[in-house]
Coordinates of C-alpha atoms in Angstrom, one line a residue:
Chain A
X1 CA 101.2 124.2 98.7
X2 CA 102.7 123.1 102.0
X3 CA 106.1 121.6 102.8
X4 CA 104.3 119.0 104.9
X5 CA 102.2 118.0 101.9
X6 CA 105.3 117.7 99.7
X7 CA 107.1 115.6 102.3
X8 CA 104.1 113.2 102.5
X9 CA 104.2 112.8 98.7
X10 CA 108.0 112.2 98.8
X11 CA 107.5 109.6 101.6
X12 CA 104.9 107.8 99.5
X13 CA 107.0 107.9 96.3
X14 CA 110.1 106.4 98.1
X15 CA 107.9 103.7 99.6
X16 CA 106.8 102.8 96.1
X17 CA 110.4 102.9 94.8
X18 CA 111.5 100.6 97.6
X19 CA 109.1 98.0 96.4
X20 CA 110.2 98.3 92.7
X21 CA 112.8 95.9 91.3
X22 CA 114.3 98.5 89.0
X23 CA 115.3 100.7 91.9
X24 CA 117.0 97.9 93.8
X25 CA 118.7 96.7 90.6
X26 CA 120.0 100.2 89.8
X27 CA 121.3 100.7 93.4
X28 CA 123.0 97.2 93.3
X29 CA 124.6 98.0 89.9
X30 CA 126.0 101.3 91.2
X31 CA 127.5 99.4 94.2
X32 CA 128.8 96.4 92.3
X33 CA 129.8 98.0 89.0
X34 CA 132.9 99.9 90.1
X35 CA 134.2 97.0 92.1
X36 CA 133.8 94.7 89.1
X37 CA 135.6 97.3 86.9
X38 CA 138.5 97.7 89.4
X39 CA 138.8 94.0 89.9
X40 CA 139.0 93.5 86.1
X41 CA 141.6 96.2 85.8
X42 CA 143.7 94.7 88.5
X43 CA 143.4 91.2 86.9
X44 CA 144.2 92.1 83.3
X45 CA 147.5 93.3 81.9
X46 CA 146.2 96.0 79.6
X47 CA 144.6 99.4 80.6
X48 CA 142.1 101.6 78.9
X49 CA 144.8 104.0 77.5
X50 CA 142.4 106.1 75.3
X51 CA 140.4 107.2 78.4
X52 CA 141.4 110.0 80.7
X53 CA 143.3 108.6 83.6
X54 CA 143.0 105.2 82.0
X55 CA 146.8 104.8 82.0
X56 CA 146.9 105.4 85.7
X57 CA 144.2 103.0 86.6
X58 CA 146.6 100.3 87.9
X59 CA 149.0 102.8 89.5
X60 CA 146.6 104.8 91.7
X61 CA 143.2 103.8 93.1
X62 CA 142.1 107.5 92.7
X63 CA 142.2 107.0 88.9
X64 CA 139.4 104.4 89.1
X65 CA 136.6 106.9 90.1
X66 CA 137.8 109.3 87.5
X67 CA 137.7 106.6 84.7
X68 CA 134.3 105.6 86.0
X69 CA 133.2 109.2 85.9
X70 CA 134.4 109.7 82.3
X71 CA 132.6 106.5 81.2
X72 CA 129.4 107.3 83.2
X73 CA 129.1 110.7 81.4
X74 CA 128.4 108.8 78.2
X75 CA 125.7 106.4 79.2
X76 CA 125.3 105.9 82.9
X77 CA 124.3 109.4 84.0
X78 CA 121.5 109.6 81.4
X79 CA 120.3 106.2 82.5
X80 CA 120.4 107.1 86.2
X81 CA 118.7 110.5 85.5
X82 CA 115.9 109.1 83.5
X83 CA 115.3 105.8 85.4
X84 CA 112.9 107.4 87.9
X85 CA 112.5 110.9 86.4
X86 CA 111.2 109.4 83.1
X87 CA 108.7 107.1 84.9
X88 CA 107.6 109.0 88.0
X89 CA 104.6 110.7 86.4
X90 CA 103.9 108.4 83.5
X91 CA 103.6 105.4 85.8
X92 CA 100.4 107.0 87.1
X93 CA 99.1 107.0 83.6
X94 CA 100.2 103.4 83.0
X95 CA 98.4 102.2 86.1
X96 CA 95.5 104.7 85.8
X97 CA 96.2 105.9 89.3
X98 CA 96.0 109.7 88.8
X99 CA 92.4 109.7 89.9
X100 CA 93.4 107.7 93.1
X101 CA 96.2 110.1 94.0
X102 CA 94.5 113.4 93.1
X103 CA 91.4 112.6 95.1
X104 CA 93.3 112.6 98.4
X105 CA 94.3 115.6 100.5
X106 CA 97.2 116.7 98.4
X107 CA 97.0 119.4 95.7
X108 CA 98.4 119.0 92.2
X109 CA 101.3 121.4 93.2
X110 CA 102.2 119.2 96.2
X111 CA 102.0 116.0 94.1
X112 CA 104.2 117.6 91.4
X113 CA 106.8 119.0 93.9
X114 CA 106.9 115.7 95.8
X115 CA 107.4 113.7 92.6
X116 CA 110.1 116.0 91.2
X117 CA 112.0 116.0 94.6
X118 CA 111.8 112.2 94.5
X119 CA 113.1 112.0 91.0
X120 CA 116.0 114.4 91.7
X121 CA 116.8 112.8 95.0
X122 CA 116.9 109.3 93.6
X123 CA 119.1 110.3 90.7
X124 CA 121.5 112.0 93.1
X125 CA 121.3 109.0 95.4
X126 CA 122.4 106.7 92.6
X127 CA 125.2 109.1 91.5
X128 CA 126.4 109.4 95.1
X129 CA 126.4 105.6 95.6
X130 CA 128.3 105.2 92.3
X131 CA 130.8 107.8 93.4
X132 CA 131.4 106.3 96.8
X133 CA 131.6 102.8 95.4
X134 CA 134.1 103.9 92.8
X135 CA 136.4 105.6 95.4
X136 CA 136.1 102.6 97.7
X137 CA 136.8 100.1 94.8
X138 CA 139.8 102.1 93.7
X139 CA 141.3 102.5 97.2
X140 CA 140.5 99.0 98.4
X141 CA 141.4 97.0 95.2
X142 CA 144.2 99.2 93.7
X143 CA 145.5 101.3 96.6
X144 CA 145.7 104.9 97.7
X145 CA 148.9 105.9 95.7
X146 CA 149.4 109.5 94.6
X147 CA 147.7 110.5 91.3
X148 CA 149.2 112.1 88.3
X149 CA 147.1 115.1 87.3
X150 CA 146.2 116.0 83.7
X151 CA 149.1 118.4 83.7
X152 CA 151.5 115.8 84.9
X153 CA 151.8 117.0 88.5
X154 CA 151.8 114.4 91.2
X155 CA 148.9 114.8 93.6
X156 CA 149.3 113.5 97.1
X157 CA 146.5 111.1 98.2
X158 CA 144.5 113.6 100.4
X159 CA 144.8 116.1 97.6
X160 CA 143.9 113.6 95.0
X161 CA 140.8 112.4 97.0
X162 CA 139.6 116.0 97.3
X163 CA 139.9 116.5 93.5
X164 CA 138.1 113.3 92.9
X165 CA 135.2 114.3 95.2
X166 CA 135.0 117.7 93.6
X167 CA 135.0 116.2 90.1
X168 CA 132.1 114.0 91.1
X169 CA 130.3 117.0 92.6
X170 CA 130.4 118.7 89.3
X171 CA 127.9 116.2 87.8
X172 CA 125.2 116.9 90.3
X173 CA 123.7 119.8 88.4
X174 CA 123.9 118.2 85.0
X175 CA 122.3 115.1 86.4
X176 CA 119.5 117.2 87.9
X177 CA 119.1 118.9 84.5
X178 CA 118.8 115.6 82.7
X179 CA 116.4 114.4 85.3
X180 CA 114.2 117.4 84.7
X181 CA 114.2 116.6 81.0
X182 CA 113.1 113.1 81.8
X183 CA 110.4 114.5 84.1
X184 CA 109.1 116.8 81.4
X185 CA 109.0 114.0 78.8
X186 CA 107.3 111.7 81.4
X187 CA 104.5 114.3 81.8
X188 CA 104.3 115.4 78.2
X189 CA 104.2 111.9 76.6
X190 CA 102.5 110.1 79.5
X191 CA 104.7 107.2 78.4
X192 CA 107.4 105.6 80.5
X193 CA 109.1 104.2 77.4
X194 CA 109.5 107.8 76.0
X195 CA 110.3 109.2 79.4
X196 CA 113.2 106.9 80.0
X197 CA 114.2 106.3 76.4
X198 CA 114.1 109.8 74.9
X199 CA 116.6 111.4 77.3
X200 CA 119.0 108.6 76.5
X201 CA 118.6 109.1 72.8
X202 CA 118.9 112.9 73.2
X203 CA 122.1 112.5 75.3
X204 CA 123.6 110.2 72.6
X205 CA 122.8 112.8 69.9
X206 CA 124.2 115.6 72.0
X207 CA 127.4 113.6 72.5
X208 CA 127.6 112.9 68.8
X209 CA 127.4 116.6 68.1
X210 CA 130.8 116.9 69.8
X211 CA 132.3 115.1 66.7
X212 CA 130.5 117.5 64.3
X213 CA 132.2 120.7 63.2
X214 CA 129.3 122.8 64.3
X215 CA 129.0 126.2 66.1
X216 CA 130.8 126.2 69.4
X217 CA 127.9 128.0 71.1
X218 CA 125.6 125.1 70.4
X219 CA 128.1 122.6 71.8
X220 CA 128.3 124.7 75.0
X221 CA 124.5 124.8 75.2
X222 CA 124.2 121.0 75.3
X223 CA 123.8 119.6 78.7
X224 CA 126.1 116.7 78.0
X225 CA 129.0 119.1 77.7
X226 CA 128.6 119.8 81.4
X227 CA 129.4 116.2 82.2
X228 CA 133.0 116.8 81.0
X229 CA 133.5 120.1 82.9
X230 CA 135.4 118.3 85.7
X231 CA 138.5 118.0 83.5
X232 CA 139.5 121.5 84.5
X233 CA 139.7 120.5 88.2
X234 CA 142.3 117.9 87.5
X235 CA 144.6 120.3 85.7
X236 CA 147.4 122.4 87.3
X237 CA 146.4 125.1 87.8
X238 CA 142.7 124.2 87.7
X239 CA 140.5 126.1 85.3
X240 CA 136.8 126.7 86.0
X241 CA 135.3 128.2 82.8
X242 CA 133.7 125.0 81.5
X243 CA 132.4 124.2 85.0
X244 CA 130.7 127.6 85.3
X245 CA 129.2 127.4 81.8
X246 CA 128.1 123.8 82.4
X247 CA 126.5 124.6 85.7
X248 CA 124.6 127.6 84.2
X249 CA 123.4 125.4 81.2
X250 CA 122.3 122.7 83.6
X251 CA 120.5 125.2 85.7
X252 CA 118.6 126.6 82.7
X253 CA 117.6 123.0 81.6
X254 CA 116.4 122.3 85.1
X255 CA 114.4 125.5 85.5
X256 CA 112.8 125.5 82.1
X257 CA 111.9 121.8 82.1
X258 CA 110.4 121.9 85.6
X259 CA 108.4 125.0 84.8
X260 CA 106.9 123.6 81.6
X261 CA 106.2 120.3 83.3
X262 CA 104.5 122.1 86.2
X263 CA 102.3 124.1 83.9
X264 CA 101.5 121.0 81.8
X265 CA 100.4 119.0 84.9
X266 CA 98.4 121.9 86.3
X267 CA 96.4 122.4 83.1
X268 CA 95.8 118.7 82.4
X269 CA 92.3 117.2 82.5
X270 CA 92.3 113.7 83.9
X271 CA 89.3 112.7 81.9
X272 CA 89.9 108.9 81.6
Chain B
X1 CA 65.2 121.7 110.4
X2 CA 67.5 123.2 107.8
X3 CA 69.4 120.6 105.8
X4 CA 73.1 121.4 105.6
X5 CA 74.4 121.5 102.1
X6 CA 77.4 119.2 101.5
X7 CA 77.7 119.7 97.7
X8 CA 76.8 122.8 95.8
X9 CA 77.8 122.8 92.1
X10 CA 76.3 125.8 90.2
X11 CA 76.5 126.4 86.4
X12 CA 79.2 123.8 85.7
X13 CA 80.2 123.8 82.1
X14 CA 83.0 121.8 80.4
X15 CA 83.9 121.4 76.7
X16 CA 86.4 119.0 75.3
X17 CA 87.4 120.7 72.0
X18 CA 84.2 121.6 70.2
X19 CA 82.1 119.0 72.2
X20 CA 80.2 120.3 75.1
X21 CA 80.4 117.6 77.8
X22 CA 78.6 119.6 80.5
X23 CA 76.3 122.6 80.0
X24 CA 75.4 124.8 83.0
X25 CA 74.9 121.8 85.3
X26 CA 73.6 122.4 88.8
X27 CA 73.8 119.8 91.5
X28 CA 73.1 120.2 95.1
X29 CA 73.2 117.4 97.8
X30 CA 72.6 117.8 101.5
X31 CA 74.1 115.9 104.3
X32 CA 72.3 112.6 105.0
X33 CA 71.0 112.5 101.5
X34 CA 71.6 109.7 99.0
X35 CA 71.5 111.5 95.7
X36 CA 71.2 109.5 92.6
X37 CA 72.8 110.6 89.3
X38 CA 71.2 109.0 86.3
X39 CA 71.8 109.3 82.7
X40 CA 72.5 107.2 79.6
X41 CA 76.0 106.4 78.5
X42 CA 77.8 109.6 77.5
X43 CA 75.4 111.8 79.3
X44 CA 78.2 113.4 81.3
X45 CA 77.8 111.7 84.7
X46 CA 81.4 110.6 85.0
X47 CA 82.7 114.0 83.7
X48 CA 80.6 115.7 86.2
X49 CA 82.1 113.6 89.0
X50 CA 85.6 114.3 87.7
X51 CA 84.9 118.0 87.7
X52 CA 83.5 117.9 91.2
X53 CA 86.6 116.1 92.4
X54 CA 89.0 118.4 90.6
X55 CA 90.3 115.9 88.1
X56 CA 88.9 117.8 85.2
X57 CA 89.1 121.6 85.0
X58 CA 85.7 123.2 84.6
X59 CA 85.3 126.0 82.1
X60 CA 82.6 127.8 84.1
X61 CA 80.7 127.5 87.3
X62 CA 81.5 127.1 91.0
X63 CA 82.0 124.0 93.2
X64 CA 81.6 124.1 96.9
X65 CA 82.4 120.9 98.8
X66 CA 81.7 120.9 102.6
X67 CA 81.7 124.7 102.6
X68 CA 84.9 125.1 100.7
X69 CA 84.8 126.6 97.3
X70 CA 87.3 124.9 95.0
X71 CA 89.7 126.5 92.5
X72 CA 88.9 125.2 89.0
X73 CA 92.0 122.9 89.1
X74 CA 94.7 122.1 91.5
X75 CA 93.1 122.4 94.9
X76 CA 93.4 119.4 97.1
X77 CA 90.1 117.6 97.7
X78 CA 88.8 118.8 101.2
X79 CA 89.1 116.5 104.1
X80 CA 85.9 114.5 104.5
X81 CA 85.3 114.3 100.7
X82 CA 86.0 111.0 99.0
X83 CA 85.3 109.7 95.5
X84 CA 85.3 106.5 93.6
X85 CA 85.4 107.3 89.9
X86 CA 84.8 104.5 87.4
X87 CA 87.0 101.4 88.0
X88 CA 89.3 102.1 90.9
X89 CA 93.0 101.9 90.1
X90 CA 95.9 101.0 92.4
X91 CA 99.6 100.1 92.3
X92 CA 99.5 96.5 91.1
X93 CA 102.9 95.5 92.6
X94 CA 101.8 96.5 96.1
X95 CA 99.4 94.7 98.4
X96 CA 95.9 96.1 99.0
X97 CA 96.9 96.9 102.6
X98 CA 100.1 98.7 101.4
X99 CA 98.1 100.7 98.8
X100 CA 95.7 101.9 101.5
X101 CA 98.6 102.7 103.9
X102 CA 100.2 104.9 101.2
X103 CA 96.9 106.7 100.5
X104 CA 96.4 107.3 104.2
X105 CA 99.8 108.9 104.3
X106 CA 98.8 111.2 101.5
X107 CA 95.8 112.1 103.6
X108 CA 98.3 113.1 106.4
X109 CA 97.3 110.3 108.7
X110 CA 100.0 109.4 111.3
X111 CA 101.2 105.8 110.8
X112 CA 99.7 104.5 114.0
X113 CA 96.3 106.1 113.2
X114 CA 96.4 104.9 109.6
X115 CA 97.1 101.3 110.5
X116 CA 93.9 101.1 112.5
X117 CA 91.9 103.0 109.8
X118 CA 93.3 100.7 107.1
X119 CA 92.3 97.6 109.0
X120 CA 88.8 99.0 109.7
X121 CA 88.3 99.9 106.0
X122 CA 89.4 96.5 104.9
X123 CA 87.1 94.8 107.3
X124 CA 84.1 97.0 106.3
X125 CA 84.6 96.0 102.7
X126 CA 85.3 92.4 103.3
X127 CA 88.9 92.4 102.1
X128 CA 90.7 91.5 105.3
X129 CA 91.6 88.0 104.0
X130 CA 93.0 89.3 100.7
X131 CA 94.7 92.4 102.2
X132 CA 98.2 91.2 101.9
X133 CA 97.9 89.9 98.3
X134 CA 99.4 92.0 95.5
X135 CA 96.6 94.1 93.8
X136 CA 97.8 92.6 90.5
X137 CA 96.0 89.4 91.5
X138 CA 92.7 91.1 92.5
X139 CA 89.5 90.5 90.6
X140 CA 87.5 93.5 89.3
X141 CA 85.1 93.1 92.2
X142 CA 88.0 93.1 94.7
X143 CA 89.4 96.2 93.2
X144 CA 86.0 97.9 93.5
X145 CA 85.9 96.9 97.1
X146 CA 89.4 98.3 97.6
X147 CA 88.3 101.5 96.0
X148 CA 85.5 101.7 98.5
X149 CA 88.0 101.0 101.3
X150 CA 90.2 103.8 100.0
X151 CA 87.2 106.1 100.1
X152 CA 86.3 105.0 103.7
X153 CA 89.8 105.9 104.9
X154 CA 88.8 109.6 104.5
X155 CA 85.8 109.2 106.9
X156 CA 83.6 110.7 104.2
X157 CA 81.0 113.3 104.9
X158 CA 80.6 113.7 101.1
X159 CA 81.1 110.6 99.0
X160 CA 81.0 110.3 95.2
X161 CA 80.3 106.8 94.0
X162 CA 80.5 106.4 90.2
X163 CA 78.7 103.1 89.3
X164 CA 80.1 101.4 92.4
X165 CA 78.2 98.2 91.8
X166 CA 79.0 97.8 88.1
X167 CA 81.6 95.0 88.6
X168 CA 80.3 93.4 91.7
X169 CA 78.3 90.2 92.1
X170 CA 74.8 90.6 93.6
X171 CA 75.9 90.0 97.1
X172 CA 78.7 92.6 96.7
X173 CA 76.3 95.1 95.2
X174 CA 73.9 94.6 98.1
X175 CA 76.8 95.3 100.5
X176 CA 77.8 98.5 98.7
X177 CA 74.2 99.7 98.8
X178 CA 74.0 98.9 102.4
X179 CA 77.2 100.8 103.0
X180 CA 76.0 103.8 101.1
X181 CA 72.8 103.8 103.1
X182 CA 74.6 103.5 106.4
X183 CA 76.9 106.4 105.5
X184 CA 73.9 108.5 104.6
X185 CA 72.1 107.5 107.8
X186 CA 75.3 108.6 109.7
X187 CA 74.9 112.0 108.1
X188 CA 77.1 111.8 105.0
X189 CA 75.9 113.1 101.6
X190 CA 76.3 110.3 99.0
X191 CA 76.2 111.0 95.3
X192 CA 75.5 107.7 93.6
X193 CA 75.8 107.4 89.9
X194 CA 74.3 104.4 88.2
X195 CA 72.7 103.0 85.1
X196 CA 70.4 100.9 87.2
X197 CA 67.2 102.9 87.7
X198 CA 65.7 100.3 90.0
X199 CA 68.8 100.5 92.2
X200 CA 68.6 104.3 92.3
X201 CA 64.9 104.4 92.9
X202 CA 65.2 102.0 95.8
X203 CA 68.3 103.5 97.3
X204 CA 68.2 107.2 96.8
X205 CA 66.1 110.0 98.3
X206 CA 66.8 112.5 95.5
X207 CA 67.8 112.1 91.9
X208 CA 69.3 114.2 89.1
X209 CA 68.9 112.9 85.6
X210 CA 71.3 114.3 83.0
X211 CA 71.4 113.9 79.3
X212 CA 73.7 115.4 76.7
X213 CA 75.5 117.2 79.5
X214 CA 72.4 119.0 80.7
X215 CA 70.3 118.4 83.8
X216 CA 66.8 117.3 82.5
X217 CA 65.3 116.8 85.9
X218 CA 66.3 117.0 89.5
X219 CA 64.4 116.6 92.7
X220 CA 63.2 114.2 95.5
X221 CA 62.5 110.7 94.3
X222 CA 59.0 110.8 95.7
X223 CA 58.2 114.1 93.9
X224 CA 59.5 112.7 90.6
X225 CA 57.6 109.5 91.0
X226 CA 54.3 111.5 91.4
X227 CA 55.1 113.5 88.2
X228 CA 56.3 110.4 86.3
X229 CA 54.1 108.8 83.6
X230 CA 52.3 105.7 84.6
X231 CA 54.1 102.4 84.7
X232 CA 54.3 100.6 81.3
X233 CA 53.0 97.1 80.9
X234 CA 53.1 94.5 78.1
X235 CA 49.8 92.7 77.6
X236 CA 49.2 89.5 75.6
X237 CA 45.7 88.3 75.2
X238 CA 43.6 85.7 73.2
X239 CA 42.3 88.5 71.0
X240 CA 44.7 91.5 70.9
X241 CA 42.6 93.4 68.4
X242 CA 39.6 93.3 70.8
X243 CA 41.8 94.2 73.7
X244 CA 43.2 97.2 71.8
X245 CA 39.7 98.3 70.8
X246 CA 38.6 98.2 74.4
X247 CA 41.7 100.0 75.6
X248 CA 41.3 102.8 73.2
X249 CA 37.9 103.5 74.7
X250 CA 38.9 102.9 78.3
X251 CA 39.5 106.2 80.2
X252 CA 43.0 106.5 81.7
X253 CA 44.5 103.7 79.5
X254 CA 47.0 104.5 76.7
X255 CA 47.6 101.6 74.3
X256 CA 50.0 101.0 71.5
X257 CA 50.9 97.9 69.5
X258 CA 54.0 96.3 71.1
X259 CA 57.1 95.7 69.1
X260 CA 57.1 92.0 70.1
X261 CA 53.4 91.4 69.6
X262 CA 50.6 92.1 72.0
X263 CA 49.9 95.6 73.4
X264 CA 52.0 98.2 75.3
X265 CA 49.8 99.8 78.0
X266 CA 50.3 102.7 80.2
X267 CA 47.9 103.3 83.0
X268 CA 47.7 103.8 86.7
X269 CA 47.4 100.4 88.5
X270 CA 43.8 100.8 89.6
X271 CA 42.7 101.7 86.1
X272 CA 44.6 98.8 84.7
X273 CA 43.0 96.4 87.2
X274 CA 39.5 97.6 86.0
X275 CA 40.5 97.3 82.4
X276 CA 41.8 93.7 82.8
X277 CA 38.5 92.7 84.6
X278 CA 36.6 94.2 81.7
X279 CA 38.6 92.2 79.3
X280 CA 37.6 89.0 81.1
X281 CA 34.0 90.1 81.0
X282 CA 34.3 90.7 77.3
X283 CA 35.5 87.2 76.7
X284 CA 39.1 88.1 76.1
X285 CA 41.6 85.9 78.0
X286 CA 44.7 87.5 79.5
X287 CA 47.7 85.4 78.6
X288 CA 50.3 87.6 80.0
X289 CA 50.6 91.0 81.8
X290 CA 54.1 92.1 82.6
X291 CA 55.4 95.3 84.0
X292 CA 58.0 96.7 81.6
X293 CA 59.1 99.9 83.4
X294 CA 58.6 101.4 86.8
X295 CA 57.3 104.9 87.1
X296 CA 60.8 106.6 87.5
X297 CA 62.1 104.4 84.8
X298 CA 59.4 105.6 82.5
X299 CA 60.3 109.2 83.3
X300 CA 63.9 108.5 82.6
X301 CA 63.1 107.0 79.2
X302 CA 60.8 109.9 78.4
X303 CA 63.4 112.5 79.3
X304 CA 66.4 110.9 77.8
X305 CA 64.9 109.6 74.6
X306 CA 66.2 111.4 71.6
X307 CA 63.1 110.7 69.6
X308 CA 59.8 109.0 70.3
X309 CA 60.1 105.3 71.1
X310 CA 58.0 103.2 68.7
X311 CA 56.8 100.9 71.4
X312 CA 56.5 103.5 74.1
X313 CA 53.0 104.2 75.4
X314 CA 54.4 107.3 77.2
X315 CA 53.4 110.8 76.1
X316 CA 55.6 112.8 73.8
X317 CA 59.2 113.6 74.9
X318 CA 59.0 117.3 74.4
X319 CA 56.1 117.6 76.7
X320 CA 57.9 115.5 79.3
X321 CA 61.0 117.7 79.0
X322 CA 58.9 120.8 79.7
X323 CA 57.4 119.0 82.7
X324 CA 61.0 118.1 83.8
X325 CA 62.1 121.7 83.5
X326 CA 59.1 122.7 85.6
X327 CA 60.1 120.2 88.2
X328 CA 63.7 121.5 88.1
X329 CA 62.6 125.0 88.5
X330 CA 60.3 124.0 91.3
X331 CA 63.0 122.1 93.1

């Protein structure tokens, strides 16, 4: 497997994505969504009080990206993670193009690596765009006032911005983990519906588990728990236990799913 | 002059579950050779092509393409090897030109080089006018041409064509045959799978016939033609009983009652001529004499028939199979 070969596959995959409506719609939604939310918050009198930082959303623009982050953990990140990851392999089955791709000068390993890098990269691109758009929407539409932390301490704007950036950074690994789950399902089921839909359903079930009085060790092993690990960064003093655990869990999901997916693709017969 | 081997597949076996799709298949093709791959539906032709191109993992055997021995699965297809397996498939939301450009990038071609190659491939396959149309709007024939264009991008020295004329109109099929012949004339080895025996007999210099996943015969077309049973003819006369009686006594003529009336005859053409003249002298009018199968076609039927054909004037299949194995061993 050569780096050059993987880069060639990544280039081809991004060219295909650029021509797909879903990719453009997802990017546009990540840009527009936070602005629409901030504009709505500014216009209306009520605020989402039952959400973390919801009360502060009209008082500090830095609360907007944190509210978006909290909401995105429920639905948006699973969607962003599976949008490309759940389709990048199964689309070749849908179009019957495996025989076209695998009879060129790229090995299965290079094709696999290129596609996984594309899926991870596009998921992170969407998350980054959503983060930047959320910060921009908050600062531009609400303002850059100091932010009250979860412990009630007032954070100066530069400090608040740093915490917001760090909070968004914590979802990188869980997003990669969920993308890897989608990749595995895309390969295993050869169906884009399953590849995109099953990670969403699995995320929903994992989040529902939070309301069940089950063993704590199971809750901590669920990848959706990692999406809430940023809370510790907005406390005074910050605590990092959930963040470390969440990162480790996400890393395990990522490694296991990618390994199984790789073995599955290597051993597959493209017989028709 | 020693012919350089482009494809050497030895002892290829593949099973899907309990079903043996290929059983110790050997296939060798030299550069400049148009090698036909014949067999009835389900014989294993497409599976063999997929194994050779690395799409299907082989259970046993070795595959060497252009002097490179391939791993059972996962190796990239060597440069200079291209394949068109069954109906070609492309990304329907992209144009034909864009599809080819992406495939050229997978082949490592620089953009400036690939643009020229893509244009040339489109021109050679007659797709220039439709190149910027989304593939979703292509007909089956246009997709087949695009598949050929994708293969040409790799400047093939070994080309696998799996029934490449199946969805083409007669003019398109003629163009494909001409293209295959030109590539072979330029030194490429072309493995050409087809159901159409006339097409293979006219086009190819060597042929391998497979049935039930086994090679039943392989060799140069001229050699096989010499070993093949005589061509089969259907004869209709004014008095079929008298014609049958004369045929049964005529040396070199094998006669049987035809399934659609008349007689089914098998004989060399000179013997047949003499027999027909004799019929006229005997007062039996010939109302119709029609060739039913060419010599290679007769051999194919003989070797791939699961049992004796009721209307076949050919000799028994087991004897033919033994003959075929002799040929294979000789080749």
